Amino acid sequence: MSLSWCVCLSSHVSLSLPHYSCLSLGVSVSPLMSLPLSLYTHVSLSLPLFSCFSLGVSVSPLMSLSLSLSSHVYLSVCLSLLSCLSLGVSVSPLMSLSLSPTADIISTVEFNHTGELLATGDKGGRVVIFQREPEGKTEPFSQGEYNVYSTFQSHEPEFDYLKSLEIEEKINKIRWLPQQNAAHFLLSTNDKTIKLWKVSERDKRPEGYNLKDEEGRIKDISTVTSLQVPVLMPMDLMVEVSPRRVFANAHTYHVNSISVNSDCETYLSADDLRINLWHLGITDRSFNIVDIKPANMEDLTEVITAAEFHPFHCNLFVYSSSKGTLRLCDMREQALCDKHSKLFEEPEDPSARSFFSEIISSVSDVKFSHSGRYLLTRDYLTAKVWDLNMENKPLETYQVHDYLRSKLCSLYENDCIFDKFECAWNGSDSVIMTGAYNNFFRMFDRNTKRDVTLEASRESSKPRAVLKPRRVCAAGSKRRKDDISVDSLDFSKKILHTAWHPAENIIAIAATNNLYIFQDKLNSEMH
Amino acid sequence: MSEHSGPHHTSKMAGADGDDSLYPIAVLIDELRNEDVQLRLNSIKKLSTIALALGVERTRTELLPFLTDTIYDEDEVLLALAEQLGNFTMLVGGPEYVHCLLPPLESLATVEETVVRDKAVESLRKISQEHSPVDLEVHFEPLVKRLASGDWFTSRTSACGLFSVCYPRVSSTVKAEIRQHFRTLCSDDTPMVRRAAASKLGEFAKVLELDYVKSDIISLFTALASDEQDSVRLLAVEACVSIATLLPQEDLETLVMPTLRQAAEDKSWRVRYMVADKFSELQKAVGPEITKNDLVPAFQNLLKDCEAEVRAAAANKVKEFCENLPEDSREQIIMTHILPCVKELVSDTNQHVKSALASVIMGLSTILGKDNTVEHLLPLFLAQLKDECPEVRLNIISNLDCVNEVIGIRQLSQSLLPAIVELAEDAKWRVRLAIIEYMPLLAGQLGVEFFDEKLNTLCMAWLIDHVYAIREAATCNLMKLVEKFGAEWAQNTIVPKVLGMANDPNYLHRMTTLFCINALSEACGQDITTKQMLPVVLKMSNDQVANVRFNVAKSLQKIGPVLDSNALQSEVKPVLEKLATDTDMDVKYFAQEAISGKLVFPPPAAETSLYVRFYRSGKPDDHAVFLSSSTVLSLA
């Protein structure tokens, strides 16, 4: 695969107005690589209005509008609301107006197993699901675009009275279940509570009452001379989201990962010190499978940072730690997997040792390759690919932003050094992707060893424009045209969450409160 | 209504009269689509009433089509619907029309919620019996096929449970198709379907001809037992039991045993756990010879397994396994093979293993007889009685009766007493509660003399435990002891102590006296109740704490039937009447209830949650403040 990504940015108001005005900005070729890419983007709305789409109760649009007046982007709210209503999404009055300005920062992005749906979670506890439009619709460019399918409030802020602890509503992770019937299921979690949601469609509704008419007016009983059975009539498609299970009270620390097992009946949830195994149908008990809590908390030297099940061996899972190690555990061996089967660890280079060594070696994300053979990990400066059969060192190490090595001191001071970047595999495991600062994200081709830095921002990525590769020149080195100096990087614009379509070259990038979806131009032209 | 009044409208009037009877049905039908789940559920539960009112024709043509499409509803509604439809045959016109029920049940069999699907399958199985052989092939069997080849795994899992009901009643060509469908599902892509197939394998094998069991089922069984997913393999163990029962003894060795041996040594502890858990069934299914040669070593390995869960499951089966051994070699096998493993388990590192063993180990004494018990088992019992884990000790104590039959309890009593005392004073109140529950049993085994000497003090100490549940259990325990040892014993040993507590400075202890009297009055009889207990109760009606006073009212009502009518009139009534004018509204209430004789005692739990007292200062009785239940809520 060539690492050329083309990009088109479409419509800011992502709540899918029925018609998009998509501009084709043509194709530009970069000097480095040919980049026939087309990108289109959804910029998610930065509004409290998502919260008002939790389903079930319907309210007149008028009321919703008046509620929305308090938010800044009045116009788009109206439009979005109307478009949502036309989609058949009803609006609930449970609207929290006291959202913090950071509530719409996207905190997780996840494609489902077919790539047809894409879910994002945000700091405000909302989940937005995008659906890929069926191909070959009226407009030539509309094919393959992701439009809002459903939006709901997954978690609410809570307060643990016993521990005097505030529980944030922020969605830490979303995981889709393999599809089992016409409905879709996903797990979402905040720091403490995991919830199973059902997303289903309804296109019929019952009609006909005996004792009242459809508007609810009571009929005169004397006119009721025969019984009427309700009939189901077709109606506009309505997407319903309903909570199916709530898995609570099992985590003392903050949940950082959830992962569904290939047996499709269990999943794991990991917090800082423990990993629990749940049955998807049982909410009142879970099994602790890893516990690294020392008897005395003062002896604590290491925490669990991420955990994931093997894609098809139901007995294997891996978890990463803040010390930069990976442990592979086999659930067949013991009920409590305190003893790992394999420990993946790279010996530290004594010459590179510094105050920051341990912090930057902490693994922020671990992902099994689709083949199940490799593990991809991300630490602060690098992405590494490990072979399951080689424990002593990674197979490949990719420098994500090595130019920051000289700036660790200031990154420590502004806490950026603790940022947890995620990483992703492409569908064929040949390319990996991970985020960086300044709205940059990086891709590495494992075969050709080529890499590229791209930028996800409204300014640089116009609809259907081609993404230009960016270069950061390290301090002191010679600066070329268009290069960005390390000192001018914006560390507040970070891309932590990325996802890759399971089969195609479509990626989703969360840049603070914007979601960008890019598509490989070659790919889109094939259709 | 005036237009209805003319004589030529008589028939319409009759119709209008009928409307009144239609009204409740109309409400039920309308509530089928009410927004309130409870109302929908209510309507679904009365679906037969609706169907009856509509008549068979309209039920078939209108009601069932509507129900077929209402699968969007809440699980509990769908569950109720699936259950109702299993009993609907007569309401759609009898067996001739029973196939009309298939479409709604088919759609219910594809929903994602397992309980609903299972209930739909259960109802389908039920109504399959009501199909004529022709209908079964024309309507039912095609439904099974549709489900079996459905796109979603939910429908395919449901199909697995339906093969066995239609197989025996269809022609041989259809039978061949069914077998083919089942084979396909056994190798389905999704583990969920393979699990469903594995769990129905045994049931399906039972309805198959023996030749097909040997040719088809065995290969499916072998394949499922070596599935890549643990969750599938462990279900094959269950199927193993049914299959082994079906096969003639001479085929077991070649057809089943290789798989069973493999399962007992599976890499995954969950599969080995399943083998241990099903060991008694497996043992019965394979017969004595294979048990001796194969299962004994396999069982030994399970008892020594590296995973505690497996050892615990195997330890649980020790007694049953030994009981089911062939009689001729039983003692020898136990002594040489099983007992050494059991000895090791007594000092296992895992407390669940030890407590599983403790719950069955006493049963071995009946199998091994007196001499072996004294020589080999007694040291183990004694060791377990001293175990650090209270659950282990409790399990031993709770099974004392087995040993008592064989060697008499005296052998144990020296070690028993310290163990009981320690449990009785355990810091965890649940442990104390558990030992209290065994007191009547122990008292029976040990005899009154030993009891008075060693255990009576414990029983009285529990009455002033700081946990209410313990005090309550202790009260109940006293009642059982009196039932066992008689009223005279009660009068001499416990009644004075109980009544003495009536003067305790702590009002909770004073209330315990009342609770004890409530429990004991019947067992002690009229004489003791009237002469000794009643005066104390009456005196307590002047207590300064309202809780005590209203409990006096409750007690008086409770013991009333035991008292003679003379005492009731002359002593009880005046006191109750006085209490009925008490300043405290609750005392008043309960006194009035007692006078009118209507009071039904609420269960203790409700009582504690409704009446909460707390203290503002360190002096409990002076400042006992009553909180109504609403205040309690607002405080929380």
PDB file of N, CA, C and O in Angstrom, chain A residues 179-181 185 198 202 206-211 214 224-225 227-228 230 232 244-245 262-265 314 331-332 334-335, chain B residues 19 22 25-27 29-30 33 54 58 66 69 72 75 110 112-113 152-154 191-192 195 229-231 267-269 307:
ATOM      1  N   GLN A 179     -21.896  -8.955  15.376  1.00  0.00           N
ATOM      2  CA  GLN A 179     -23.340  -8.827  15.152  1.00  0.00           C
ATOM      3  C   GLN A 179     -24.029 -10.172  15.304  1.00  0.00           C
ATOM      4  O   GLN A 179     -23.566 -11.186  14.786  1.00  0.00           O
ATOM      5  N   GLN A 180     -25.113 -10.201  16.061  1.00  0.00           N
ATOM      6  CA  GLN A 180     -25.787 -11.468  16.312  1.00  0.00           C
ATOM      7  C   GLN A 180     -27.186 -11.528  15.718  1.00  0.00           C
ATOM      8  O   GLN A 180     -27.694 -12.592  15.439  1.00  0.00           O
ATOM      9  N   ASN A 181     -27.825 -10.418  15.538  1.00  0.00           N
ATOM     10  CA  ASN A 181     -29.074 -10.402  14.783  1.00  0.00           C
ATOM     11  C   ASN A 181     -29.179  -9.020  14.148  1.00  0.00           C
ATOM     12  O   ASN A 181     -28.173  -8.327  14.030  1.00  0.00           O
ATOM     13  N   PHE A 185     -24.881  -4.269  18.916  1.00  0.00           N
ATOM     14  CA  PHE A 185     -24.645  -4.121  20.347  1.00  0.00           C
ATOM     15  C   PHE A 185     -23.266  -3.539  20.576  1.00  0.00           C
ATOM     16  O   PHE A 185     -22.316  -3.891  19.868  1.00  0.00           O
ATOM     17  N   LYS A 198     -28.034  -1.667  23.024  1.00  0.00           N
ATOM     18  CA  LYS A 198     -28.582  -2.256  21.802  1.00  0.00           C
ATOM     19  C   LYS A 198     -29.001  -1.119  20.880  1.00  0.00           C
ATOM     20  O   LYS A 198     -29.684  -0.189  21.304  1.00  0.00           O
ATOM     21  N   ARG A 202     -36.400   0.446  13.760  1.00  0.00           N
ATOM     22  CA  ARG A 202     -37.821   0.096  13.770  1.00  0.00           C
ATOM     23  C   ARG A 202     -38.469   0.823  12.610  1.00  0.00           C
ATOM     24  O   ARG A 202     -38.285   2.023  12.436  1.00  0.00           O
ATOM     25  N   PRO A 206     -47.619   0.169  15.551  1.00  0.00           N
ATOM     26  CA  PRO A 206     -48.992  -0.323  15.624  1.00  0.00           C
ATOM     27  C   PRO A 206     -49.977   0.830  15.507  1.00  0.00           C
ATOM     28  O   PRO A 206     -49.714   1.940  15.955  1.00  0.00           O
ATOM     29  N   GLU A 207     -51.099   0.554  14.878  1.00  0.00           N
ATOM     30  CA  GLU A 207     -52.152   1.566  14.754  1.00  0.00           C
ATOM     31  C   GLU A 207     -53.483   0.938  15.115  1.00  0.00           C
ATOM     32  O   GLU A 207     -53.711  -0.238  14.858  1.00  0.00           O
ATOM     33  N   GLY A 208     -54.375   1.768  15.632  1.00  0.00           N
ATOM     34  CA  GLY A 208     -55.724   1.307  15.921  1.00  0.00           C
ATOM     35  C   GLY A 208     -55.938   0.989  17.383  1.00  0.00           C
ATOM     36  O   GLY A 208     -55.354   0.064  17.924  1.00  0.00           O
ATOM     37  N   TYR A 209     -56.737   1.862  18.020  1.00  0.00           N
ATOM     38  CA  TYR A 209     -57.154   1.605  19.400  1.00  0.00           C
ATOM     39  C   TYR A 209     -58.639   1.301  19.396  1.00  0.00           C
ATOM     40  O   TYR A 209     -59.359   1.659  18.471  1.00  0.00           O
ATOM     41  N   ASN A 210     -59.094   0.642  20.449  1.00  0.00           N
ATOM     42  CA  ASN A 210     -60.520   0.405  20.599  1.00  0.00           C
ATOM     43  C   ASN A 210     -61.226   1.586  21.234  1.00  0.00           C
ATOM     44  O   ASN A 210     -62.308   1.956  20.839  1.00  0.00           O
ATOM     45  N   LEU A 211     -60.575   2.169  22.242  1.00  0.00           N
ATOM     46  CA  LEU A 211     -61.282   3.127  23.084  1.00  0.00           C
ATOM     47  C   LEU A 211     -60.859   4.562  22.841  1.00  0.00           C
ATOM     48  O   LEU A 211     -61.331   5.466  23.488  1.00  0.00           O
ATOM     49  N   GLU A 214     -56.302   7.761  17.183  1.00  0.00           N
ATOM     50  CA  GLU A 214     -54.845   7.812  17.168  1.00  0.00           C
ATOM     51  C   GLU A 214     -54.277   9.036  17.878  1.00  0.00           C
ATOM     52  O   GLU A 214     -53.135   9.032  18.314  1.00  0.00           O
ATOM     53  N   VAL A 224     -68.394   1.863  20.381  1.00  0.00           N
ATOM     54  CA  VAL A 224     -67.522   0.685  20.273  1.00  0.00           C
ATOM     55  C   VAL A 224     -68.385  -0.558  20.254  1.00  0.00           C
ATOM     56  O   VAL A 224     -68.936  -0.966  21.264  1.00  0.00           O
ATOM     57  N   THR A 225     -68.557  -1.102  19.085  1.00  0.00           N
ATOM     58  CA  THR A 225     -69.422  -2.281  18.996  1.00  0.00           C
ATOM     59  C   THR A 225     -68.647  -3.539  18.650  1.00  0.00           C
ATOM     60  O   THR A 225     -69.166  -4.628  18.716  1.00  0.00           O
ATOM     61  N   LEU A 227     -64.492  -5.394  18.618  1.00  0.00           N
ATOM     62  CA  LEU A 227     -63.100  -5.279  19.052  1.00  0.00           C
ATOM     63  C   LEU A 227     -62.200  -5.079  17.838  1.00  0.00           C
ATOM     64  O   LEU A 227     -62.431  -5.635  16.778  1.00  0.00           O
ATOM     65  N   GLN A 228     -61.175  -4.283  18.049  1.00  0.00           N
ATOM     66  CA  GLN A 228     -60.228  -4.066  16.971  1.00  0.00           C
ATOM     67  C   GLN A 228     -58.830  -4.450  17.455  1.00  0.00           C
ATOM     68  O   GLN A 228     -58.401  -4.030  18.526  1.00  0.00           O
ATOM     69  N   PRO A 230     -54.871  -4.088  16.989  1.00  0.00           N
ATOM     70  CA  PRO A 230     -53.984  -3.137  16.316  1.00  0.00           C
ATOM     71  C   PRO A 230     -53.273  -3.758  15.110  1.00  0.00           C
ATOM     72  O   PRO A 230     -53.018  -4.961  15.082  1.00  0.00           O
ATOM     73  N   LEU A 232     -49.960  -3.347  12.363  1.00  0.00           N
ATOM     74  CA  LEU A 232     -48.670  -2.680  12.230  1.00  0.00           C
ATOM     75  C   LEU A 232     -48.586  -2.019  10.872  1.00  0.00           C
ATOM     76  O   LEU A 232     -48.805  -2.645   9.845  1.00  0.00           O
ATOM     77  N   ARG A 244     -29.098  -2.427  27.729  1.00  0.00           N
ATOM     78  CA  ARG A 244     -29.477  -3.821  27.973  1.00  0.00           C
ATOM     79  C   ARG A 244     -28.936  -4.344  29.295  1.00  0.00           C
ATOM     80  O   ARG A 244     -29.594  -5.111  29.968  1.00  0.00           O
ATOM     81  N   ARG A 245     -27.702  -3.980  29.602  1.00  0.00           N
ATOM     82  CA  ARG A 245     -27.118  -4.465  30.855  1.00  0.00           C
ATOM     83  C   ARG A 245     -26.238  -3.370  31.429  1.00  0.00           C
ATOM     84  O   ARG A 245     -25.631  -2.607  30.681  1.00  0.00           O
ATOM     85  N   SER A 262     -13.356 -13.785  21.858  1.00  0.00           N
ATOM     86  CA  SER A 262     -13.814 -14.398  20.607  1.00  0.00           C
ATOM     87  C   SER A 262     -14.883 -15.453  20.848  1.00  0.00           C
ATOM     88  O   SER A 262     -15.524 -15.905  19.916  1.00  0.00           O
ATOM     89  N   ASP A 263     -15.085 -15.875  22.093  1.00  0.00           N
ATOM     90  CA  ASP A 263     -16.179 -16.822  22.332  1.00  0.00           C
ATOM     91  C   ASP A 263     -17.539 -16.119  22.327  1.00  0.00           C
ATOM     92  O   ASP A 263     -18.583 -16.762  22.421  1.00  0.00           O
ATOM     93  N   CYS A 264     -17.519 -14.794  22.216  1.00  0.00           N
ATOM     94  CA  CYS A 264     -18.720 -13.968  22.121  1.00  0.00           C
ATOM     95  C   CYS A 264     -19.635 -14.079  23.327  1.00  0.00           C
ATOM     96  O   CYS A 264     -20.790 -13.687  23.267  1.00  0.00           O
ATOM     97  N   GLU A 265     -19.173 -14.661  24.418  1.00  0.00           N
ATOM     98  CA  GLU A 265     -20.046 -14.649  25.590  1.00  0.00           C
ATOM     99  C   GLU A 265     -19.384 -13.994  26.788  1.00  0.00           C
ATOM    100  O   GLU A 265     -20.035 -13.771  27.803  1.00  0.00           O
ATOM    101  N   CYS A 314      -9.581 -17.933  22.312  1.00  0.00           N
ATOM    102  CA  CYS A 314     -10.417 -17.390  23.383  1.00  0.00           C
ATOM    103  C   CYS A 314      -9.716 -17.398  24.733  1.00  0.00           C
ATOM    104  O   CYS A 314     -10.145 -16.740  25.661  1.00  0.00           O
ATOM    105  N   MET A 331      -5.713 -18.279  29.938  1.00  0.00           N
ATOM    106  CA  MET A 331      -6.742 -18.551  30.939  1.00  0.00           C
ATOM    107  C   MET A 331      -6.998 -20.036  31.126  1.00  0.00           C
ATOM    108  O   MET A 331      -7.736 -20.439  32.018  1.00  0.00           O
ATOM    109  N   ARG A 332      -6.404 -20.861  30.247  1.00  0.00           N
ATOM    110  CA  ARG A 332      -6.585 -22.298  30.421  1.00  0.00           C
ATOM    111  C   ARG A 332      -5.815 -22.797  31.623  1.00  0.00           C
ATOM    112  O   ARG A 332      -6.202 -23.755  32.269  1.00  0.00           O
ATOM    113  N   GLN A 334      -4.851 -21.368  34.610  1.00  0.00           N
ATOM    114  CA  GLN A 334      -5.337 -21.149  35.958  1.00  0.00           C
ATOM    115  C   GLN A 334      -6.520 -20.207  35.932  1.00  0.00           C
ATOM    116  O   GLN A 334      -6.666 -19.416  35.005  1.00  0.00           O
ATOM    117  N   ALA A 335      -7.319 -20.291  36.978  1.00  0.00           N
ATOM    118  CA  ALA A 335      -8.456 -19.382  37.056  1.00  0.00           C
ATOM    119  C   ALA A 335      -7.972 -17.962  37.303  1.00  0.00           C
ATOM    120  O   ALA A 335      -8.494 -17.010  36.747  1.00  0.00           O
TER     121      ALA A 335
ATOM    122  N   ASP B  19     -71.563  -4.497  24.403  1.00  0.00           N
ATOM    123  CA  ASP B  19     -70.426  -3.582  24.475  1.00  0.00           C
ATOM    124  C   ASP B  19     -69.849  -3.496  25.874  1.00  0.00           C
ATOM    125  O   ASP B  19     -68.650  -3.371  26.053  1.00  0.00           O
ATOM    126  N   LEU B  22     -67.609  -6.045  26.248  1.00  0.00           N
ATOM    127  CA  LEU B  22     -66.434  -5.860  25.386  1.00  0.00           C
ATOM    128  C   LEU B  22     -65.423  -4.933  26.037  1.00  0.00           C
ATOM    129  O   LEU B  22     -64.235  -5.021  25.785  1.00  0.00           O
ATOM    130  N   ILE B  25     -62.181  -6.171  27.580  1.00  0.00           N
ATOM    131  CA  ILE B  25     -61.323  -6.758  26.553  1.00  0.00           C
ATOM    132  C   ILE B  25     -60.690  -5.652  25.718  1.00  0.00           C
ATOM    133  O   ILE B  25     -59.499  -5.680  25.394  1.00  0.00           O
ATOM    134  N   ALA B  26     -61.536  -4.633  25.396  1.00  0.00           N
ATOM    135  CA  ALA B  26     -61.026  -3.508  24.606  1.00  0.00           C
ATOM    136  C   ALA B  26     -59.877  -2.832  25.336  1.00  0.00           C
ATOM    137  O   ALA B  26     -58.868  -2.466  24.731  1.00  0.00           O
ATOM    138  N   VAL B  27     -60.025  -2.692  26.647  1.00  0.00           N
ATOM    139  CA  VAL B  27     -58.941  -2.099  27.436  1.00  0.00           C
ATOM    140  C   VAL B  27     -57.686  -2.955  27.324  1.00  0.00           C
ATOM    141  O   VAL B  27     -56.584  -2.462  27.073  1.00  0.00           O
ATOM    142  N   ILE B  29     -56.802  -5.030  24.994  1.00  0.00           N
ATOM    143  CA  ILE B  29     -56.192  -4.952  23.660  1.00  0.00           C
ATOM    144  C   ILE B  29     -55.449  -3.636  23.499  1.00  0.00           C
ATOM    145  O   ILE B  29     -54.321  -3.593  23.013  1.00  0.00           O
ATOM    146  N   ASP B  30     -56.088  -2.535  23.947  1.00  0.00           N
ATOM    147  CA  ASP B  30     -55.424  -1.231  23.813  1.00  0.00           C
ATOM    148  C   ASP B  30     -54.134  -1.182  24.613  1.00  0.00           C
ATOM    149  O   ASP B  30     -53.161  -0.549  24.215  1.00  0.00           O
ATOM    150  N   ARG B  33     -50.412  -2.061  23.505  1.00  0.00           N
ATOM    151  CA  ARG B  33     -49.478  -1.069  22.977  1.00  0.00           C
ATOM    152  C   ARG B  33     -49.391   0.156  23.865  1.00  0.00           C
ATOM    153  O   ARG B  33     -49.096   1.244  23.414  1.00  0.00           O
ATOM    154  N   LEU B  54     -61.946 -12.725  21.002  1.00  0.00           N
ATOM    155  CA  LEU B  54     -61.882 -12.525  19.553  1.00  0.00           C
ATOM    156  C   LEU B  54     -62.396 -13.739  18.794  1.00  0.00           C
ATOM    157  O   LEU B  54     -62.858 -13.626  17.658  1.00  0.00           O
ATOM    158  N   ARG B  58     -60.479 -14.814  14.344  1.00  0.00           N
ATOM    159  CA  ARG B  58     -59.805 -13.518  14.432  1.00  0.00           C
ATOM    160  C   ARG B  58     -58.466 -13.613  15.162  1.00  0.00           C
ATOM    161  O   ARG B  58     -57.556 -12.846  14.906  1.00  0.00           O
ATOM    162  N   PHE B  66     -50.315  -9.645  14.355  1.00  0.00           N
ATOM    163  CA  PHE B  66     -49.846  -8.482  15.127  1.00  0.00           C
ATOM    164  C   PHE B  66     -48.722  -8.890  16.075  1.00  0.00           C
ATOM    165  O   PHE B  66     -47.684  -8.238  16.156  1.00  0.00           O
ATOM    166  N   ASP B  69     -45.143  -9.419  14.727  1.00  0.00           N
ATOM    167  CA  ASP B  69     -44.307  -8.257  14.443  1.00  0.00           C
ATOM    168  C   ASP B  69     -43.948  -7.429  15.664  1.00  0.00           C
ATOM    169  O   ASP B  69     -43.245  -6.434  15.548  1.00  0.00           O
ATOM    170  N   TYR B  72     -40.244  -5.961  19.046  1.00  0.00           N
ATOM    171  CA  TYR B  72     -39.400  -4.843  19.506  1.00  0.00           C
ATOM    172  C   TYR B  72     -39.515  -4.640  21.004  1.00  0.00           C
ATOM    173  O   TYR B  72     -38.838  -3.815  21.563  1.00  0.00           O
ATOM    174  N   ASP B  75     -37.827  -7.278  27.050  1.00  0.00           N
ATOM    175  CA  ASP B  75     -37.610  -8.712  27.241  1.00  0.00           C
ATOM    176  C   ASP B  75     -38.720  -9.381  28.049  1.00  0.00           C
ATOM    177  O   ASP B  75     -39.187 -10.452  27.704  1.00  0.00           O
ATOM    178  N   THR B 110     -35.651 -15.674  17.370  1.00  0.00           N
ATOM    179  CA  THR B 110     -34.472 -15.025  16.790  1.00  0.00           C
ATOM    180  C   THR B 110     -34.037 -13.783  17.565  1.00  0.00           C
ATOM    181  O   THR B 110     -33.078 -13.136  17.173  1.00  0.00           O
ATOM    182  N   GLU B 112     -32.307 -11.437  20.533  1.00  0.00           N
ATOM    183  CA  GLU B 112     -30.962 -11.622  21.068  1.00  0.00           C
ATOM    184  C   GLU B 112     -30.954 -12.071  22.520  1.00  0.00           C
ATOM    185  O   GLU B 112     -29.965 -12.575  22.999  1.00  0.00           O
ATOM    186  N   GLU B 113     -32.071 -11.886  23.208  1.00  0.00           N
ATOM    187  CA  GLU B 113     -32.075 -12.202  24.631  1.00  0.00           C
ATOM    188  C   GLU B 113     -32.267 -13.704  24.828  1.00  0.00           C
ATOM    189  O   GLU B 113     -33.286 -14.262  24.450  1.00  0.00           O
ATOM    190  N   TRP B 152     -28.554 -15.037  11.122  1.00  0.00           N
ATOM    191  CA  TRP B 152     -28.007 -14.654  12.427  1.00  0.00           C
ATOM    192  C   TRP B 152     -27.871 -15.870  13.304  1.00  0.00           C
ATOM    193  O   TRP B 152     -28.682 -16.785  13.236  1.00  0.00           O
ATOM    194  N   PHE B 153     -26.873 -15.808  14.151  1.00  0.00           N
ATOM    195  CA  PHE B 153     -26.620 -16.975  14.988  1.00  0.00           C
ATOM    196  C   PHE B 153     -27.779 -17.235  15.940  1.00  0.00           C
ATOM    197  O   PHE B 153     -28.020 -18.357  16.341  1.00  0.00           O
ATOM    198  N   THR B 154     -28.527 -16.188  16.302  1.00  0.00           N
ATOM    199  CA  THR B 154     -29.615 -16.392  17.253  1.00  0.00           C
ATOM    200  C   THR B 154     -30.618 -17.419  16.738  1.00  0.00           C
ATOM    201  O   THR B 154     -31.076 -18.274  17.491  1.00  0.00           O
ATOM    202  N   PRO B 191     -18.902 -19.570  17.625  1.00  0.00           N
ATOM    203  CA  PRO B 191     -18.859 -20.453  18.797  1.00  0.00           C
ATOM    204  C   PRO B 191     -20.208 -20.572  19.491  1.00  0.00           C
ATOM    205  O   PRO B 191     -20.503 -21.596  20.097  1.00  0.00           O
ATOM    206  N   MET B 192     -21.038 -19.528  19.372  1.00  0.00           N
ATOM    207  CA  MET B 192     -22.331 -19.587  20.047  1.00  0.00           C
ATOM    208  C   MET B 192     -23.173 -20.745  19.523  1.00  0.00           C
ATOM    209  O   MET B 192     -23.814 -21.456  20.278  1.00  0.00           O
ATOM    210  N   ARG B 195     -21.731 -24.023  20.553  1.00  0.00           N
ATOM    211  CA  ARG B 195     -22.072 -24.296  21.956  1.00  0.00           C
ATOM    212  C   ARG B 195     -23.497 -24.827  22.068  1.00  0.00           C
ATOM    213  O   ARG B 195     -23.746 -25.802  22.783  1.00  0.00           O
ATOM    214  N   GLN B 229     -12.387 -23.656  20.921  1.00  0.00           N
ATOM    215  CA  GLN B 229     -12.896 -22.857  22.030  1.00  0.00           C
ATOM    216  C   GLN B 229     -13.151 -23.733  23.260  1.00  0.00           C
ATOM    217  O   GLN B 229     -13.881 -24.718  23.179  1.00  0.00           O
ATOM    218  N   ASP B 230     -12.612 -23.316  24.390  1.00  0.00           N
ATOM    219  CA  ASP B 230     -12.852 -24.055  25.647  1.00  0.00           C
ATOM    220  C   ASP B 230     -14.331 -24.204  25.921  1.00  0.00           C
ATOM    221  O   ASP B 230     -14.801 -25.232  26.366  1.00  0.00           O
ATOM    222  N   SER B 231     -15.058 -23.106  25.667  1.00  0.00           N
ATOM    223  CA  SER B 231     -16.468 -23.078  26.047  1.00  0.00           C
ATOM    224  C   SER B 231     -17.275 -24.122  25.285  1.00  0.00           C
ATOM    225  O   SER B 231     -18.317 -24.555  25.753  1.00  0.00           O
ATOM    226  N   LYS B 267      -5.989 -29.083  28.266  1.00  0.00           N
ATOM    227  CA  LYS B 267      -5.096 -27.996  28.661  1.00  0.00           C
ATOM    228  C   LYS B 267      -5.827 -26.931  29.460  1.00  0.00           C
ATOM    229  O   LYS B 267      -5.245 -26.247  30.293  1.00  0.00           O
ATOM    230  N   SER B 268      -7.099 -26.797  29.191  1.00  0.00           N
ATOM    231  CA  SER B 268      -7.875 -25.750  29.842  1.00  0.00           C
ATOM    232  C   SER B 268      -8.494 -26.270  31.141  1.00  0.00           C
ATOM    233  O   SER B 268      -9.190 -27.282  31.159  1.00  0.00           O
ATOM    234  N   TRP B 269      -8.274 -25.532  32.217  1.00  0.00           N
ATOM    235  CA  TRP B 269      -8.807 -25.982  33.506  1.00  0.00           C
ATOM    236  C   TRP B 269     -10.320 -25.993  33.510  1.00  0.00           C
ATOM    237  O   TRP B 269     -10.932 -26.779  34.219  1.00  0.00           O
ATOM    238  N   GLU B 307      -4.982 -26.530  39.311  1.00  0.00           N
ATOM    239  CA  GLU B 307      -5.938 -25.441  39.488  1.00  0.00           C
ATOM    240  C   GLU B 307      -6.892 -25.749  40.648  1.00  0.00           C
ATOM    241  O   GLU B 307      -7.543 -26.792  40.674  1.00  0.00           O
TER     242      GLU B 307
END
